[in-house]
């Protein structure tokens, strides 16, 4: 479920999430549209992953990603949310986010407190940073997927 589909390349528009207050926790997550989520392999495991991400034609950054259950659809549909490990000057709703999911960190968990949740995410981020520095993972950062030809229309939906 988790590793079989990796690396997984995906591109789509960033939409409004369901206001779980990720940004207030200091870990904003860029949500993909339902259409993009539907295009994912249906048997891909929920949980936390790491990989590379790029907004529009911008730089490629490390990211952590969660595939979870979407409370909007009574938890019968998945949601895919990317936290890019970079400080952006502005929000980028409506922009095209390109990602490659490289590896799996852990399954979804419930936490007893907000502090426990935040420290788990901080650990996920540290794990992602370490993993992505490995040569085999660094090479995906340079993948042609992130270097779009000039003028190409990137929204393939
Ligand atoms: P929402 O519920 O709308 O997804 P969030 O609190 O999760 O709200 O914030 C996500 C938004 O924050 C993204 O859609 C993006 O526009 C913006 N953003 C700013 N910095 C980042 C970042 N480093 N990673 C992901 N999203 C970011
Ligand atoms: Mg979000």
PDB file of C-alpha atoms and ligand atoms in Angstrom:
ATOM      1  CA  UNK A   1       0.000   0.000   0.000  1.00  0.00           C
ATOM      2  CA  UNK A   2       2.642   2.553   0.928  1.00  0.00           C
ATOM      3  CA  UNK A   3       5.786   1.861  -1.073  1.00  0.00           C
ATOM      4  CA  UNK A   4       4.592   0.072  -4.181  1.00  0.00           C
ATOM      5  CA  UNK A   5       3.485   3.270  -5.915  1.00  0.00           C
ATOM      6  CA  UNK A   6       6.620   5.285  -5.119  1.00  0.00           C
ATOM      7  CA  UNK A   7       8.056   7.473  -6.441  1.00  0.00           C
ATOM      8  CA  UNK A   8       4.695   9.003  -7.276  1.00  0.00           C
ATOM      9  CA  UNK A   9       4.548  12.105  -9.487  1.00  0.00           C
ATOM     10  CA  UNK A  10       1.554  14.389  -9.251  1.00  0.00           C
ATOM     11  CA  UNK A  11       0.551  17.875 -10.326  1.00  0.00           C
ATOM     12  CA  UNK A  12      -2.555  19.908  -9.598  1.00  0.00           C
ATOM     13  CA  UNK A  13      -4.153  23.087  -8.355  1.00  0.00           C
ATOM     14  CA  UNK A  14      -3.923  24.166  -4.711  1.00  0.00           C
ATOM     15  CA  UNK A  15      -7.411  24.605  -3.260  1.00  0.00           C
ATOM     16  CA  UNK A  16      -8.868  25.844   0.010  1.00  0.00           C
ATOM     17  CA  UNK A  17      -8.719  23.169   2.696  1.00  0.00           C
ATOM     18  CA  UNK A  18     -11.191  22.613   5.465  1.00  0.00           C
ATOM     19  CA  UNK A  19      -9.670  25.012   7.936  1.00  0.00           C
ATOM     20  CA  UNK A  20      -8.142  22.653  10.444  1.00  0.00           C
ATOM     21  CA  UNK A  21      -5.916  25.533  11.458  1.00  0.00           C
ATOM     22  CA  UNK A  22      -2.713  24.049  10.092  1.00  0.00           C
ATOM     23  CA  UNK A  23      -1.306  27.503   9.460  1.00  0.00           C
ATOM     24  CA  UNK A  24      -1.956  28.529  13.064  1.00  0.00           C
ATOM     25  CA  UNK A  25       0.179  25.568  14.138  1.00  0.00           C
ATOM     26  CA  UNK A  26       2.976  26.873  11.890  1.00  0.00           C
ATOM     27  CA  UNK A  27       2.561  23.977   9.470  1.00  0.00           C
ATOM     28  CA  UNK A  28       0.324  25.102   6.595  1.00  0.00           C
ATOM     29  CA  UNK A  29      -0.688  22.282   4.253  1.00  0.00           C
ATOM     30  CA  UNK A  30      -1.459  22.952   0.600  1.00  0.00           C
ATOM     31  CA  UNK A  31      -4.509  20.851  -0.292  1.00  0.00           C
ATOM     32  CA  UNK A  32      -5.064  19.251  -3.685  1.00  0.00           C
ATOM     33  CA  UNK A  33      -8.506  19.321  -5.275  1.00  0.00           C
ATOM     34  CA  UNK A  34     -10.800  16.344  -4.949  1.00  0.00           C
ATOM     35  CA  UNK A  35     -10.200  15.584  -8.637  1.00  0.00           C
ATOM     36  CA  UNK A  36      -6.444  15.219  -8.091  1.00  0.00           C
ATOM     37  CA  UNK A  37      -6.980  13.065  -5.003  1.00  0.00           C
ATOM     38  CA  UNK A  38      -9.341  10.808  -6.992  1.00  0.00           C
ATOM     39  CA  UNK A  39      -6.550  10.236  -9.519  1.00  0.00           C
ATOM     40  CA  UNK A  40      -4.342   8.665  -6.817  1.00  0.00           C
ATOM     41  CA  UNK A  41      -4.036   4.872  -6.655  1.00  0.00           C
ATOM     42  CA  UNK A  42      -7.011   3.821  -4.538  1.00  0.00           C
ATOM     43  CA  UNK A  43      -4.912   1.415  -2.472  1.00  0.00           C
ATOM     44  CA  UNK A  44      -2.206   3.920  -1.518  1.00  0.00           C
ATOM     45  CA  UNK A  45      -1.856   3.898   2.286  1.00  0.00           C
ATOM     46  CA  UNK A  46      -2.963   6.788   4.415  1.00  0.00           C
ATOM     47  CA  UNK A  47      -0.164   8.237   6.514  1.00  0.00           C
ATOM     48  CA  UNK A  48       2.794  10.586   6.346  1.00  0.00           C
ATOM     49  CA  UNK A  49       5.199  10.673   3.405  1.00  0.00           C
ATOM     50  CA  UNK A  50       8.175  12.800   2.326  1.00  0.00           C
ATOM     51  CA  UNK A  51       9.232  14.097  -1.048  1.00  0.00           C
ATOM     52  CA  UNK A  52       9.893  17.113  -3.241  1.00  0.00           C
ATOM     53  CA  UNK A  53       7.533  19.949  -4.158  1.00  0.00           C
ATOM     54  CA  UNK A  54       7.466  22.986  -6.393  1.00  0.00           C
ATOM     55  CA  UNK A  55       4.902  25.792  -6.747  1.00  0.00           C
ATOM     56  CA  UNK A  56       4.395  26.997 -10.328  1.00  0.00           C
ATOM     57  CA  UNK A  57       7.840  27.357 -11.913  1.00  0.00           C
ATOM     58  CA  UNK A  58       9.461  28.011  -8.544  1.00  0.00           C
ATOM     59  CA  UNK A  59      12.306  26.241  -6.782  1.00  0.00           C
ATOM     60  CA  UNK A  60      12.030  22.615  -5.714  1.00  0.00           C
ATOM     61  CA  UNK A  61      11.808  22.203  -1.922  1.00  0.00           C
ATOM     62  CA  UNK A  62      11.608  19.344   0.532  1.00  0.00           C
ATOM     63  CA  UNK A  63       8.118  18.492   1.739  1.00  0.00           C
ATOM     64  CA  UNK A  64       6.139  16.256   4.050  1.00  0.00           C
ATOM     65  CA  UNK A  65       2.756  15.073   2.869  1.00  0.00           C
ATOM     66  CA  UNK A  66      -0.225  13.533   4.543  1.00  0.00           C
ATOM     67  CA  UNK A  67      -2.725  11.249   2.889  1.00  0.00           C
ATOM     68  CA  UNK A  68      -5.660  11.131   5.243  1.00  0.00           C
ATOM     69  CA  UNK A  69      -9.412  10.829   5.435  1.00  0.00           C
ATOM     70  CA  UNK A  70     -11.368  13.864   4.346  1.00  0.00           C
ATOM     71  CA  UNK A  71     -13.790  14.997   7.074  1.00  0.00           C
ATOM     72  CA  UNK A  72     -15.692  16.953   4.386  1.00  0.00           C
ATOM     73  CA  UNK A  73     -16.861  13.682   2.867  1.00  0.00           C
ATOM     74  CA  UNK A  74     -17.559  11.861   6.138  1.00  0.00           C
ATOM     75  CA  UNK A  75     -14.110  10.261   5.917  1.00  0.00           C
ATOM     76  CA  UNK A  76     -14.969   8.135   2.890  1.00  0.00           C
ATOM     77  CA  UNK A  77     -12.705  10.112   0.584  1.00  0.00           C
ATOM     78  CA  UNK A  78      -9.025  10.824   0.995  1.00  0.00           C
ATOM     79  CA  UNK A  79      -7.356  14.192   1.272  1.00  0.00           C
ATOM     80  CA  UNK A  80      -3.803  14.925   0.177  1.00  0.00           C
ATOM     81  CA  UNK A  81      -2.003  17.799   1.899  1.00  0.00           C
ATOM     82  CA  UNK A  82       1.556  19.005   1.337  1.00  0.00           C
ATOM     83  CA  UNK A  83       3.596  20.969   3.843  1.00  0.00           C
ATOM     84  CA  UNK A  84       6.503  22.487   1.944  1.00  0.00           C
ATOM     85  CA  UNK A  85       9.613  22.916   4.079  1.00  0.00           C
ATOM     86  CA  UNK A  86      10.183  26.508   3.021  1.00  0.00           C
ATOM     87  CA  UNK A  87       8.921  29.906   4.146  1.00  0.00           C
ATOM     88  CA  UNK A  88       6.813  31.549   1.452  1.00  0.00           C
ATOM     89  CA  UNK A  89       6.120  35.292   1.390  1.00  0.00           C
ATOM     90  CA  UNK A  90       2.524  34.749   0.307  1.00  0.00           C
ATOM     91  CA  UNK A  91      -0.151  32.090   0.045  1.00  0.00           C
ATOM     92  CA  UNK A  92      -0.399  30.294  -3.280  1.00  0.00           C
ATOM     93  CA  UNK A  93      -4.009  29.184  -3.587  1.00  0.00           C
ATOM     94  CA  UNK A  94      -4.903  28.553  -7.242  1.00  0.00           C
ATOM     95  CA  UNK A  95      -1.309  27.838  -8.249  1.00  0.00           C
ATOM     96  CA  UNK A  96      -0.107  24.547  -9.686  1.00  0.00           C
ATOM     97  CA  UNK A  97       1.722  22.404  -7.163  1.00  0.00           C
ATOM     98  CA  UNK A  98       4.018  19.695  -8.515  1.00  0.00           C
ATOM     99  CA  UNK A  99       5.151  16.955  -6.176  1.00  0.00           C
ATOM    100  CA  UNK A 100       7.029  13.715  -6.199  1.00  0.00           C
ATOM    101  CA  UNK A 101       6.294  11.449  -3.258  1.00  0.00           C
ATOM    102  CA  UNK A 102       9.523   9.643  -2.456  1.00  0.00           C
ATOM    103  CA  UNK A 103       9.106   7.673   0.774  1.00  0.00           C
ATOM    104  CA  UNK A 104       6.810   6.705   3.596  1.00  0.00           C
ATOM    105  CA  UNK A 105       7.349   7.794   7.212  1.00  0.00           C
ATOM    106  CA  UNK A 106       4.467   6.426   9.317  1.00  0.00           C
ATOM    107  CA  UNK A 107       0.752   5.692   9.450  1.00  0.00           C
ATOM    108  CA  UNK A 108      -1.818   8.226  10.643  1.00  0.00           C
ATOM    109  CA  UNK A 109      -2.102   8.504  14.383  1.00  0.00           C
ATOM    110  CA  UNK A 110      -4.337  10.135  16.952  1.00  0.00           C
ATOM    111  CA  UNK A 111      -2.623  12.331  19.485  1.00  0.00           C
ATOM    112  CA  UNK A 112      -3.541  13.045  23.075  1.00  0.00           C
ATOM    113  CA  UNK A 113      -2.667  16.715  22.841  1.00  0.00           C
ATOM    114  CA  UNK A 114      -1.897  19.458  20.365  1.00  0.00           C
ATOM    115  CA  UNK A 115       1.673  19.543  21.700  1.00  0.00           C
ATOM    116  CA  UNK A 116       2.080  15.825  20.972  1.00  0.00           C
ATOM    117  CA  UNK A 117       0.746  16.370  17.435  1.00  0.00           C
ATOM    118  CA  UNK A 118       3.063  19.300  16.782  1.00  0.00           C
ATOM    119  CA  UNK A 119       6.150  17.471  18.041  1.00  0.00           C
ATOM    120  CA  UNK A 120       5.288  14.417  15.921  1.00  0.00           C
ATOM    121  CA  UNK A 121       5.091  16.667  12.855  1.00  0.00           C
ATOM    122  CA  UNK A 122       8.410  18.305  13.769  1.00  0.00           C
ATOM    123  CA  UNK A 123       9.953  14.821  13.909  1.00  0.00           C
ATOM    124  CA  UNK A 124       8.386  13.966  10.536  1.00  0.00           C
ATOM    125  CA  UNK A 125       9.959  17.111   9.093  1.00  0.00           C
ATOM    126  CA  UNK A 126      13.401  16.207  10.497  1.00  0.00           C
ATOM    127  CA  UNK A 127      13.071  12.668   9.134  1.00  0.00           C
ATOM    128  CA  UNK A 128      12.070  14.045   5.715  1.00  0.00           C
ATOM    129  CA  UNK A 129      15.072  16.397   5.662  1.00  0.00           C
ATOM    130  CA  UNK A 130      17.487  13.550   6.517  1.00  0.00           C
ATOM    131  CA  UNK A 131      16.006  11.099   4.020  1.00  0.00           C
ATOM    132  CA  UNK A 132      15.895  13.597   1.173  1.00  0.00           C
ATOM    133  CA  UNK A 133      19.617  14.354   1.567  1.00  0.00           C
ATOM    134  CA  UNK A 134      20.436  10.772   0.533  1.00  0.00           C
ATOM    135  CA  UNK A 135      21.874  10.684  -3.028  1.00  0.00           C
ATOM    136  CA  UNK A 136      19.152   8.334  -4.306  1.00  0.00           C
ATOM    137  CA  UNK A 137      16.486  10.799  -3.150  1.00  0.00           C
ATOM    138  CA  UNK A 138      18.350  13.989  -4.092  1.00  0.00           C
ATOM    139  CA  UNK A 139      18.378  12.917  -7.727  1.00  0.00           C
ATOM    140  CA  UNK A 140      14.570  13.137  -7.891  1.00  0.00           C
ATOM    141  CA  UNK A 141      14.862  16.838  -7.063  1.00  0.00           C
ATOM    142  CA  UNK A 142      16.510  17.280 -10.463  1.00  0.00           C
ATOM    143  CA  UNK A 143      13.874  15.240 -12.298  1.00  0.00           C
ATOM    144  CA  UNK A 144      12.625  16.664 -15.605  1.00  0.00           C
ATOM    145  CA  UNK A 145       9.125  16.597 -14.114  1.00  0.00           C
ATOM    146  CA  UNK A 146      10.023  19.827 -12.280  1.00  0.00           C
ATOM    147  CA  UNK A 147      11.555  21.518 -15.322  1.00  0.00           C
ATOM    148  CA  UNK A 148       8.633  22.389 -17.509  1.00  0.00           C
ATOM    149  CA  UNK A 149       9.230  23.479 -21.076  1.00  0.00           C
ATOM    150  CA  UNK A 150       8.494  27.177 -21.613  1.00  0.00           C
ATOM    151  CA  UNK A 151       4.820  27.862 -22.272  1.00  0.00           C
ATOM    152  CA  UNK A 152       3.606  24.361 -21.614  1.00  0.00           C
ATOM    153  CA  UNK A 153       0.123  24.169 -20.143  1.00  0.00           C
ATOM    154  CA  UNK A 154       0.635  22.254 -16.938  1.00  0.00           C
ATOM    155  CA  UNK A 155      -2.920  21.670 -15.796  1.00  0.00           C
ATOM    156  CA  UNK A 156      -3.622  18.294 -17.348  1.00  0.00           C
ATOM    157  CA  UNK A 157      -7.154  17.966 -15.977  1.00  0.00           C
TER     158      UNK A 157
HETATM  159  P1  LIG B   1      -6.228  25.272   4.181  1.00  0.00           P
HETATM  160  O1  LIG B   1      -7.176  24.653   5.172  1.00  0.00           O
HETATM  161  O2  LIG B   1      -6.916  26.230   3.230  1.00  0.00           O
HETATM  162  O3  LIG B   1      -5.421  24.240   3.457  1.00  0.00           O
HETATM  163  P2  LIG B   1      -3.834  25.866   5.737  1.00  0.00           P
HETATM  164  O4  LIG B   1      -3.826  26.484   7.100  1.00  0.00           O
HETATM  165  O5  LIG B   1      -3.512  24.400   5.651  1.00  0.00           O
HETATM  166  O6  LIG B   1      -5.237  26.185   5.071  1.00  0.00           O
HETATM  167  O7  LIG B   1      -2.832  26.710   4.835  1.00  0.00           O
HETATM  168  C1  LIG B   1      -2.533  26.228   3.540  1.00  0.00           C
HETATM  169  C2  LIG B   1      -2.138  27.328   2.574  1.00  0.00           C
HETATM  170  O8  LIG B   1      -1.026  28.062   3.081  1.00  0.00           O
HETATM  171  C3  LIG B   1      -1.659  26.754   1.257  1.00  0.00           C
HETATM  172  O9  LIG B   1      -2.747  26.513   0.374  1.00  0.00           O
HETATM  173  C4  LIG B   1      -0.716  27.839   0.733  1.00  0.00           C
HETATM  174  O10 LIG B   1      -1.426  28.778  -0.055  1.00  0.00           O
HETATM  175  C5  LIG B   1      -0.201  28.506   2.012  1.00  0.00           C
HETATM  176  N1  LIG B   1       1.180  28.170   2.373  1.00  0.00           N
HETATM  177  C6  LIG B   1       2.105  29.094   2.768  1.00  0.00           C
HETATM  178  N2  LIG B   1       3.276  28.512   3.066  1.00  0.00           N
HETATM  179  C7  LIG B   1       3.116  27.171   2.862  1.00  0.00           C
HETATM  180  C8  LIG B   1       3.993  26.038   3.007  1.00  0.00           C
HETATM  181  N3  LIG B   1       5.264  26.192   3.411  1.00  0.00           N
HETATM  182  N4  LIG B   1       3.506  24.817   2.708  1.00  0.00           N
HETATM  183  C9  LIG B   1       2.214  24.685   2.295  1.00  0.00           C
HETATM  184  N5  LIG B   1       1.341  25.702   2.147  1.00  0.00           N
HETATM  185  C10 LIG B   1       1.778  26.952   2.432  1.00  0.00           C
HETATM  186 MG1  LIG B   2      -4.342  22.657   4.445  1.00  0.00          MG
END
